[in-house]
Amino acid sequence: VLSGCGVYDGTEIHEASAVLVHLSRGGAEVHMYAPDVPQMHVIDHSKGQPAEAESRNVLVESARIARGKITSLAKLTTADHDAVIFPGGFGAAKNLSTFAVDGKDCKVNKEVERVLKDFHKAGKPIGLCCISPVLAAKVLSGAEVTVGHEQEEGGKWPYAGTAGAIKELGAKHSHVDTKNKVVTTPAFMCETELHNIFDGIGAMVKNVLKLTGK
């Protein structure tokens, strides 16, 4: 499930690509989805600032990553899939939810909430990267997730505040929550080399596929 195209206002592209590579390597058949809604705002990634008077659609932007093969999230059903994965990027906190603005009091997009609850109820695994575990923390009571450390540690964990917010939502930090079948990885929540992020996402995908029992 994608949330746009670009780390500051949509899906983190490297994370989405890593997820797709590891799913391909694991022999999975993949379908991509995104909500057909306007983005919260558009960020000029060269400046890190909002582009005034510009608007974009989450589904249309996500199609860039999906190479055009993407479907509205409203059509995603558990009957057709063994698992669901949400890459990170600020789009998860801006377009899939209002976490970027409202923190622990955030609202989650209704289709995103439906998908998470449906997969959870069906006992099918859910994978989440980077900031996207906040979605499960908000929607799935008692889910164990990780977004990295609660302390910055000299800048290594620049988004450490998110961990505190997740704790306030009642969720714990964990990589594999076997009870709820929720698998998470910090990805770019940690300032580290790209290959480490790629490998962490690989471990998440491997565990998601393992939990499908196929």
Short mmCIF file of N, CA and C in Angstrom, two decimals, residues 2-155:
data_model
loop_
_atom_site.label_atom_id
_atom_site.label_comp_id
_atom_site.label_asym_id
_atom_site.label_seq_id
_atom_site.Cartn_x
_atom_site.Cartn_y
_atom_site.Cartn_z
N LEU A 2 0.74 2.07 -1.03
CA LEU A 2 1.58 3.26 -1.17
C LEU A 2 0.82 4.52 -0.73
N SER A 3 1.59 5.59 -0.49
CA SER A 3 1.00 6.83 0.03
C SER A 3 1.43 8.06 -0.74
N GLY A 4 1.83 7.86 -2.01
CA GLY A 4 2.34 8.96 -2.82
C GLY A 4 3.72 8.62 -3.32
N CYS A 5 4.48 9.62 -3.73
CA CYS A 5 5.81 9.36 -4.30
C CYS A 5 6.80 10.43 -3.83
N GLY A 6 7.63 10.07 -2.86
CA GLY A 6 8.61 11.02 -2.33
C GLY A 6 8.54 11.05 -0.82
N VAL A 7 9.68 10.99 -0.16
CA VAL A 7 9.75 10.80 1.29
C VAL A 7 8.99 11.86 2.10
N TYR A 8 9.02 13.11 1.67
CA TYR A 8 8.46 14.17 2.51
C TYR A 8 6.96 14.38 2.38
N ASP A 9 6.36 13.82 1.34
CA ASP A 9 4.90 13.97 1.19
C ASP A 9 4.23 12.72 0.67
N GLY A 10 4.97 11.62 0.59
CA GLY A 10 4.40 10.37 0.06
C GLY A 10 5.19 9.16 0.54
N THR A 11 5.28 8.14 -0.29
CA THR A 11 6.04 6.92 0.02
C THR A 11 7.53 7.16 -0.12
N GLU A 12 8.32 6.62 0.80
CA GLU A 12 9.77 6.66 0.68
C GLU A 12 10.15 5.68 -0.44
N ILE A 13 10.71 6.20 -1.50
CA ILE A 13 10.92 5.41 -2.72
C ILE A 13 11.89 4.25 -2.51
N HIS A 14 12.98 4.48 -1.78
CA HIS A 14 13.94 3.40 -1.54
C HIS A 14 13.30 2.27 -0.74
N GLU A 15 12.44 2.61 0.20
CA GLU A 15 11.76 1.57 0.99
C GLU A 15 10.81 0.77 0.12
N ALA A 16 10.03 1.46 -0.69
CA ALA A 16 9.09 0.77 -1.59
C ALA A 16 9.84 -0.16 -2.53
N SER A 17 10.95 0.32 -3.07
CA SER A 17 11.75 -0.48 -3.99
C SER A 17 12.33 -1.70 -3.28
N ALA A 18 12.83 -1.50 -2.06
CA ALA A 18 13.40 -2.62 -1.30
C ALA A 18 12.33 -3.67 -1.00
N VAL A 19 11.15 -3.22 -0.62
CA VAL A 19 10.05 -4.16 -0.36
C VAL A 19 9.76 -4.98 -1.61
N LEU A 20 9.68 -4.31 -2.75
CA LEU A 20 9.36 -5.00 -4.01
C LEU A 20 10.45 -5.98 -4.42
N VAL A 21 11.71 -5.60 -4.22
CA VAL A 21 12.83 -6.50 -4.56
C VAL A 21 12.78 -7.76 -3.68
N HIS A 22 12.59 -7.57 -2.38
CA HIS A 22 12.57 -8.71 -1.47
C HIS A 22 11.34 -9.60 -1.68
N LEU A 23 10.21 -8.99 -2.02
CA LEU A 23 9.02 -9.79 -2.33
C LEU A 23 9.24 -10.61 -3.60
N SER A 24 9.88 -9.99 -4.59
CA SER A 24 10.18 -10.69 -5.84
C SER A 24 11.12 -11.86 -5.57
N ARG A 25 12.15 -11.60 -4.76
CA ARG A 25 13.11 -12.65 -4.42
C ARG A 25 12.44 -13.79 -3.65
N GLY A 26 11.40 -13.43 -2.87
CA GLY A 26 10.69 -14.44 -2.09
C GLY A 26 9.63 -15.18 -2.89
N GLY A 27 9.50 -14.83 -4.16
CA GLY A 27 8.56 -15.53 -5.03
C GLY A 27 7.11 -15.08 -4.90
N ALA A 28 6.90 -13.90 -4.31
CA ALA A 28 5.54 -13.42 -4.09
C ALA A 28 4.96 -12.73 -5.33
N GLU A 29 3.67 -12.88 -5.52
CA GLU A 29 2.96 -12.13 -6.55
C GLU A 29 2.44 -10.85 -5.89
N VAL A 30 2.73 -9.71 -6.49
CA VAL A 30 2.46 -8.43 -5.83
C VAL A 30 1.44 -7.59 -6.59
N HIS A 31 0.54 -6.98 -5.83
CA HIS A 31 -0.40 -5.98 -6.39
C HIS A 31 -0.26 -4.73 -5.54
N MET A 32 -0.25 -3.57 -6.21
CA MET A 32 -0.06 -2.31 -5.48
C MET A 32 -1.33 -1.49 -5.45
N TYR A 33 -1.52 -0.83 -4.29
CA TYR A 33 -2.73 -0.04 -4.05
C TYR A 33 -2.36 1.29 -3.41
N ALA A 34 -3.26 2.25 -3.53
CA ALA A 34 -3.13 3.53 -2.83
C ALA A 34 -4.51 4.16 -2.75
N PRO A 35 -4.76 4.95 -1.71
CA PRO A 35 -6.06 5.63 -1.61
C PRO A 35 -6.20 6.70 -2.68
N ASP A 36 -7.38 6.81 -3.23
CA ASP A 36 -7.65 7.82 -4.27
C ASP A 36 -8.12 9.10 -3.57
N VAL A 37 -7.16 9.81 -2.97
CA VAL A 37 -7.46 11.03 -2.19
C VAL A 37 -6.38 12.08 -2.49
N PRO A 38 -6.66 13.35 -2.21
CA PRO A 38 -5.63 14.39 -2.38
C PRO A 38 -4.55 14.24 -1.32
N GLN A 39 -3.32 14.61 -1.69
CA GLN A 39 -2.25 14.65 -0.70
C GLN A 39 -2.52 15.77 0.31
N MET A 40 -1.98 15.62 1.51
CA MET A 40 -2.10 16.68 2.52
C MET A 40 -1.51 17.98 1.98
N HIS A 41 -0.33 17.87 1.37
CA HIS A 41 0.31 19.00 0.68
C HIS A 41 1.41 18.42 -0.20
N VAL A 42 2.02 19.28 -1.00
CA VAL A 42 3.11 18.87 -1.89
C VAL A 42 4.40 19.53 -1.41
N ILE A 43 5.44 18.73 -1.25
CA ILE A 43 6.73 19.26 -0.80
C ILE A 43 7.70 19.33 -1.97
N ASP A 44 8.37 20.48 -2.12
CA ASP A 44 9.48 20.62 -3.05
C ASP A 44 10.67 19.93 -2.39
N HIS A 45 11.02 18.74 -2.87
CA HIS A 45 12.05 17.93 -2.20
C HIS A 45 13.45 18.55 -2.31
N SER A 46 13.66 19.48 -3.25
CA SER A 46 14.97 20.13 -3.35
C SER A 46 15.14 21.19 -2.27
N LYS A 47 14.03 21.67 -1.73
CA LYS A 47 14.07 22.71 -0.70
C LYS A 47 13.55 22.22 0.65
N GLY A 48 12.79 21.10 0.63
CA GLY A 48 12.20 20.61 1.86
C GLY A 48 11.07 21.48 2.37
N GLN A 49 10.45 22.22 1.45
CA GLN A 49 9.39 23.15 1.83
C GLN A 49 8.14 22.91 0.99
N PRO A 50 6.96 23.22 1.54
CA PRO A 50 5.71 23.06 0.77
C PRO A 50 5.72 23.90 -0.50
N ALA A 51 5.20 23.31 -1.57
CA ALA A 51 5.03 24.03 -2.84
C ALA A 51 3.63 24.65 -2.81
N GLU A 52 3.59 25.95 -2.69
CA GLU A 52 2.32 26.66 -2.56
C GLU A 52 1.45 26.49 -3.80
N ALA A 53 0.16 26.42 -3.59
CA ALA A 53 -0.84 26.37 -4.67
C ALA A 53 -0.66 25.16 -5.59
N GLU A 54 -0.05 24.09 -5.09
CA GLU A 54 0.09 22.87 -5.88
C GLU A 54 -0.60 21.73 -5.15
N SER A 55 -1.34 20.91 -5.89
CA SER A 55 -2.01 19.77 -5.28
C SER A 55 -1.78 18.52 -6.13
N ARG A 56 -1.72 17.37 -5.48
CA ARG A 56 -1.52 16.11 -6.18
C ARG A 56 -2.40 15.04 -5.55
N ASN A 57 -2.65 13.99 -6.33
CA ASN A 57 -3.49 12.88 -5.89
C ASN A 57 -2.60 11.72 -5.46
N VAL A 58 -2.90 11.11 -4.32
CA VAL A 58 -2.07 10.03 -3.77
C VAL A 58 -1.99 8.84 -4.72
N LEU A 59 -3.11 8.44 -5.30
CA LEU A 59 -3.13 7.30 -6.22
C LEU A 59 -2.31 7.60 -7.47
N VAL A 60 -2.49 8.78 -8.03
CA VAL A 60 -1.77 9.18 -9.26
C VAL A 60 -0.27 9.23 -9.00
N GLU A 61 0.15 9.81 -7.87
CA GLU A 61 1.56 9.89 -7.54
C GLU A 61 2.16 8.51 -7.26
N SER A 62 1.40 7.66 -6.57
CA SER A 62 1.87 6.31 -6.25
C SER A 62 2.09 5.49 -7.52
N ALA A 63 1.34 5.80 -8.56
CA ALA A 63 1.47 5.09 -9.84
C ALA A 63 2.87 5.25 -10.42
N ARG A 64 3.60 6.30 -10.03
CA ARG A 64 4.98 6.48 -10.49
C ARG A 64 5.85 5.33 -10.00
N ILE A 65 5.68 4.95 -8.73
CA ILE A 65 6.46 3.85 -8.15
C ILE A 65 5.98 2.51 -8.70
N ALA A 66 4.67 2.40 -8.90
CA ALA A 66 4.08 1.14 -9.35
C ALA A 66 4.22 0.93 -10.87
N ARG A 67 4.89 1.87 -11.53
CA ARG A 67 5.05 1.81 -12.99
C ARG A 67 3.68 1.70 -13.68
N GLY A 68 2.71 2.39 -13.08
CA GLY A 68 1.38 2.47 -13.68
C GLY A 68 0.41 1.39 -13.25
N LYS A 69 0.95 0.30 -12.67
CA LYS A 69 0.08 -0.83 -12.31
C LYS A 69 -0.38 -0.69 -10.86
N ILE A 70 -1.42 0.11 -10.66
CA ILE A 70 -1.90 0.38 -9.31
C ILE A 70 -3.41 0.47 -9.30
N THR A 71 -4.00 0.13 -8.15
CA THR A 71 -5.45 0.08 -8.00
C THR A 71 -5.85 0.89 -6.77
N SER A 72 -7.05 1.44 -6.80
CA SER A 72 -7.57 2.17 -5.65
C SER A 72 -7.63 1.26 -4.43
N LEU A 73 -7.23 1.78 -3.29
CA LEU A 73 -7.21 1.00 -2.05
C LEU A 73 -8.60 0.45 -1.69
N ALA A 74 -9.63 1.13 -2.15
CA ALA A 74 -11.01 0.70 -1.87
C ALA A 74 -11.28 -0.71 -2.41
N LYS A 75 -10.47 -1.16 -3.37
CA LYS A 75 -10.68 -2.47 -3.99
C LYS A 75 -9.81 -3.57 -3.39
N LEU A 76 -9.00 -3.23 -2.38
CA LEU A 76 -8.14 -4.24 -1.75
C LEU A 76 -8.96 -5.08 -0.77
N THR A 77 -8.95 -6.40 -0.95
CA THR A 77 -9.67 -7.30 -0.06
C THR A 77 -8.75 -8.40 0.46
N THR A 78 -9.04 -8.91 1.63
CA THR A 78 -8.25 -9.99 2.21
C THR A 78 -8.41 -11.29 1.42
N ALA A 79 -9.54 -11.45 0.78
CA ALA A 79 -9.80 -12.68 0.03
C ALA A 79 -8.79 -12.88 -1.10
N ASP A 80 -8.28 -11.78 -1.63
CA ASP A 80 -7.37 -11.86 -2.79
C ASP A 80 -5.90 -11.87 -2.41
N HIS A 81 -5.58 -11.72 -1.13
CA HIS A 81 -4.18 -11.56 -0.72
C HIS A 81 -3.85 -12.34 0.54
N ASP A 82 -2.58 -12.74 0.65
CA ASP A 82 -2.11 -13.48 1.82
C ASP A 82 -1.52 -12.56 2.88
N ALA A 83 -1.15 -11.33 2.50
CA ALA A 83 -0.52 -10.39 3.43
C ALA A 83 -0.61 -8.99 2.84
N VAL A 84 -0.34 -7.99 3.68
CA VAL A 84 -0.30 -6.60 3.21
C VAL A 84 0.92 -5.92 3.81
N ILE A 85 1.58 -5.07 3.03
CA ILE A 85 2.78 -4.35 3.49
C ILE A 85 2.64 -2.86 3.20
N PHE A 86 3.01 -2.04 4.19
CA PHE A 86 2.99 -0.59 4.06
C PHE A 86 4.43 -0.06 4.16
N PRO A 87 5.03 0.41 3.05
CA PRO A 87 6.32 1.10 3.17
C PRO A 87 6.13 2.40 3.95
N GLY A 88 7.25 3.02 4.33
CA GLY A 88 7.17 4.27 5.08
C GLY A 88 7.21 5.50 4.19
N GLY A 89 7.75 6.56 4.73
CA GLY A 89 7.67 7.87 4.09
C GLY A 89 6.61 8.69 4.81
N PHE A 90 6.76 10.01 4.77
CA PHE A 90 5.83 10.87 5.50
C PHE A 90 4.40 10.78 4.98
N GLY A 91 4.22 10.19 3.80
CA GLY A 91 2.86 10.01 3.28
C GLY A 91 2.01 9.16 4.21
N ALA A 92 2.66 8.20 4.92
CA ALA A 92 1.92 7.37 5.88
C ALA A 92 1.37 8.21 7.02
N ALA A 93 2.10 9.28 7.37
CA ALA A 93 1.70 10.14 8.48
C ALA A 93 0.92 11.37 8.02
N LYS A 94 0.85 11.56 6.70
CA LYS A 94 0.16 12.74 6.16
C LYS A 94 -1.05 12.38 5.30
N ASN A 95 -0.92 11.29 4.51
CA ASN A 95 -1.98 10.92 3.57
C ASN A 95 -2.77 9.69 4.00
N LEU A 96 -2.09 8.76 4.70
CA LEU A 96 -2.78 7.56 5.19
C LEU A 96 -3.35 7.80 6.60
N SER A 97 -2.85 8.86 7.23
CA SER A 97 -3.34 9.24 8.56
C SER A 97 -3.02 10.72 8.77
N THR A 98 -3.41 11.23 9.93
CA THR A 98 -3.09 12.62 10.27
C THR A 98 -2.02 12.67 11.36
N PHE A 99 -1.23 11.61 11.49
CA PHE A 99 -0.23 11.52 12.55
C PHE A 99 0.75 12.69 12.54
N ALA A 100 1.13 13.15 11.35
CA ALA A 100 2.10 14.24 11.24
C ALA A 100 1.61 15.52 11.90
N VAL A 101 0.29 15.69 11.92
CA VAL A 101 -0.31 16.89 12.50
C VAL A 101 -0.83 16.64 13.91
N ASP A 102 -1.46 15.48 14.12
CA ASP A 102 -2.19 15.23 15.36
C ASP A 102 -1.52 14.25 16.33
N GLY A 103 -0.40 13.63 15.93
CA GLY A 103 0.29 12.71 16.83
C GLY A 103 -0.62 11.58 17.31
N LYS A 104 -0.58 11.30 18.61
CA LYS A 104 -1.35 10.16 19.16
C LYS A 104 -2.85 10.33 18.99
N ASP A 105 -3.32 11.56 18.72
CA ASP A 105 -4.75 11.80 18.53
C ASP A 105 -5.16 11.73 17.05
N CYS A 106 -4.29 11.15 16.25
CA CYS A 106 -4.50 11.14 14.80
C CYS A 106 -5.71 10.31 14.37
N LYS A 107 -6.18 10.61 13.18
CA LYS A 107 -7.21 9.81 12.52
C LYS A 107 -6.53 9.05 11.39
N VAL A 108 -7.00 7.83 11.14
CA VAL A 108 -6.46 7.01 10.06
C VAL A 108 -7.47 6.98 8.92
N ASN A 109 -6.96 7.09 7.69
CA ASN A 109 -7.82 7.01 6.51
C ASN A 109 -8.74 5.79 6.64
N LYS A 110 -10.01 5.96 6.33
CA LYS A 110 -11.00 4.89 6.56
C LYS A 110 -10.67 3.61 5.80
N GLU A 111 -10.17 3.73 4.57
CA GLU A 111 -9.81 2.53 3.80
C GLU A 111 -8.59 1.84 4.40
N VAL A 112 -7.63 2.63 4.87
CA VAL A 112 -6.45 2.07 5.52
C VAL A 112 -6.86 1.33 6.79
N GLU A 113 -7.72 1.95 7.57
CA GLU A 113 -8.22 1.32 8.80
C GLU A 113 -8.96 0.02 8.49
N ARG A 114 -9.79 0.04 7.46
CA ARG A 114 -10.53 -1.16 7.05
C ARG A 114 -9.57 -2.29 6.68
N VAL A 115 -8.57 -1.96 5.87
CA VAL A 115 -7.61 -2.97 5.41
C VAL A 115 -6.85 -3.57 6.59
N LEU A 116 -6.36 -2.72 7.49
CA LEU A 116 -5.62 -3.23 8.65
C LEU A 116 -6.49 -4.13 9.51
N LYS A 117 -7.71 -3.69 9.78
CA LYS A 117 -8.61 -4.49 10.62
C LYS A 117 -9.03 -5.79 9.94
N ASP A 118 -9.26 -5.73 8.63
CA ASP A 118 -9.66 -6.93 7.88
C ASP A 118 -8.55 -7.98 7.87
N PHE A 119 -7.31 -7.55 7.61
CA PHE A 119 -6.20 -8.50 7.58
C PHE A 119 -5.94 -9.06 8.97
N HIS A 120 -6.05 -8.20 9.98
CA HIS A 120 -5.84 -8.65 11.36
C HIS A 120 -6.90 -9.68 11.75
N LYS A 121 -8.16 -9.38 11.43
CA LYS A 121 -9.26 -10.29 11.75
C LYS A 121 -9.12 -11.61 11.02
N ALA A 122 -8.60 -11.56 9.79
CA ALA A 122 -8.43 -12.77 8.99
C ALA A 122 -7.18 -13.56 9.39
N GLY A 123 -6.39 -13.01 10.33
CA GLY A 123 -5.17 -13.70 10.76
C GLY A 123 -4.09 -13.70 9.70
N LYS A 124 -4.10 -12.66 8.85
CA LYS A 124 -3.11 -12.56 7.78
C LYS A 124 -2.08 -11.48 8.14
N PRO A 125 -0.79 -11.75 7.87
CA PRO A 125 0.27 -10.85 8.32
C PRO A 125 0.24 -9.46 7.69
N ILE A 126 0.74 -8.50 8.50
CA ILE A 126 0.83 -7.09 8.11
C ILE A 126 2.27 -6.65 8.32
N GLY A 127 2.91 -6.13 7.28
CA GLY A 127 4.27 -5.62 7.38
C GLY A 127 4.27 -4.10 7.28
N LEU A 128 5.10 -3.45 8.10
CA LEU A 128 5.14 -1.99 8.11
C LEU A 128 6.57 -1.49 8.29
N CYS A 129 6.94 -0.45 7.53
CA CYS A 129 8.29 0.14 7.59
C CYS A 129 8.26 1.54 8.18
N CYS A 130 9.36 1.92 8.83
CA CYS A 130 9.64 3.31 9.13
C CYS A 130 8.54 3.94 9.99
N ILE A 131 7.84 4.94 9.49
CA ILE A 131 6.80 5.64 10.24
C ILE A 131 5.45 4.91 10.16
N SER A 132 5.26 4.03 9.18
CA SER A 132 3.94 3.42 8.97
C SER A 132 3.45 2.54 10.13
N PRO A 133 4.32 2.02 11.02
CA PRO A 133 3.78 1.28 12.17
C PRO A 133 2.81 2.08 13.04
N VAL A 134 2.85 3.42 12.94
CA VAL A 134 1.89 4.21 13.73
C VAL A 134 0.46 3.87 13.32
N LEU A 135 0.26 3.43 12.08
CA LEU A 135 -1.07 3.07 11.60
C LEU A 135 -1.61 1.87 12.38
N ALA A 136 -0.75 0.85 12.53
CA ALA A 136 -1.16 -0.35 13.28
C ALA A 136 -1.32 -0.03 14.76
N ALA A 137 -0.43 0.83 15.28
CA ALA A 137 -0.51 1.19 16.69
C ALA A 137 -1.83 1.88 17.01
N LYS A 138 -2.31 2.66 16.07
CA LYS A 138 -3.56 3.39 16.27
C LYS A 138 -4.78 2.50 16.09
N VAL A 139 -4.74 1.63 15.09
CA VAL A 139 -5.92 0.86 14.69
C VAL A 139 -6.05 -0.48 15.41
N LEU A 140 -4.92 -1.14 15.68
CA LEU A 140 -4.95 -2.48 16.26
C LEU A 140 -4.55 -2.42 17.74
N SER A 141 -5.50 -2.58 18.60
CA SER A 141 -5.27 -2.46 20.03
C SER A 141 -4.24 -3.47 20.52
N GLY A 142 -3.18 -2.96 21.17
CA GLY A 142 -2.18 -3.84 21.77
C GLY A 142 -1.15 -4.39 20.81
N ALA A 143 -1.13 -3.89 19.58
CA ALA A 143 -0.14 -4.38 18.60
C ALA A 143 1.26 -4.00 19.04
N GLU A 144 2.21 -4.90 18.79
CA GLU A 144 3.61 -4.62 19.10
C GLU A 144 4.31 -4.20 17.82
N VAL A 145 4.86 -2.98 17.85
CA VAL A 145 5.53 -2.45 16.66
C VAL A 145 6.84 -1.78 17.05
N THR A 146 7.67 -1.46 16.06
CA THR A 146 8.88 -0.69 16.33
C THR A 146 9.03 0.42 15.30
N VAL A 147 9.47 1.57 15.78
CA VAL A 147 9.89 2.65 14.87
C VAL A 147 11.30 3.08 15.28
N GLY A 148 12.00 2.18 15.99
CA GLY A 148 13.36 2.49 16.42
C GLY A 148 13.43 2.88 17.88
N HIS A 149 14.43 3.68 18.23
CA HIS A 149 14.72 4.01 19.62
C HIS A 149 13.95 5.24 20.12
N GLU A 150 13.85 5.36 21.44
CA GLU A 150 13.15 6.49 22.05
C GLU A 150 14.09 7.65 22.32
N GLN A 151 15.40 7.43 22.21
CA GLN A 151 16.39 8.50 22.40
C GLN A 151 17.13 8.74 21.09
N GLU A 152 17.48 10.00 20.85
CA GLU A 152 18.15 10.35 19.59
C GLU A 152 19.53 9.73 19.45
N GLU A 153 20.23 9.59 20.57
CA GLU A 153 21.59 9.04 20.57
C GLU A 153 22.49 9.81 19.61
N GLY A 154 22.53 11.12 19.81
CA GLY A 154 23.43 11.96 19.00
C GLY A 154 23.03 12.08 17.55
N GLY A 155 21.75 11.93 17.27
CA GLY A 155 21.28 12.10 15.90
C GLY A 155 21.09 10.81 15.13
#
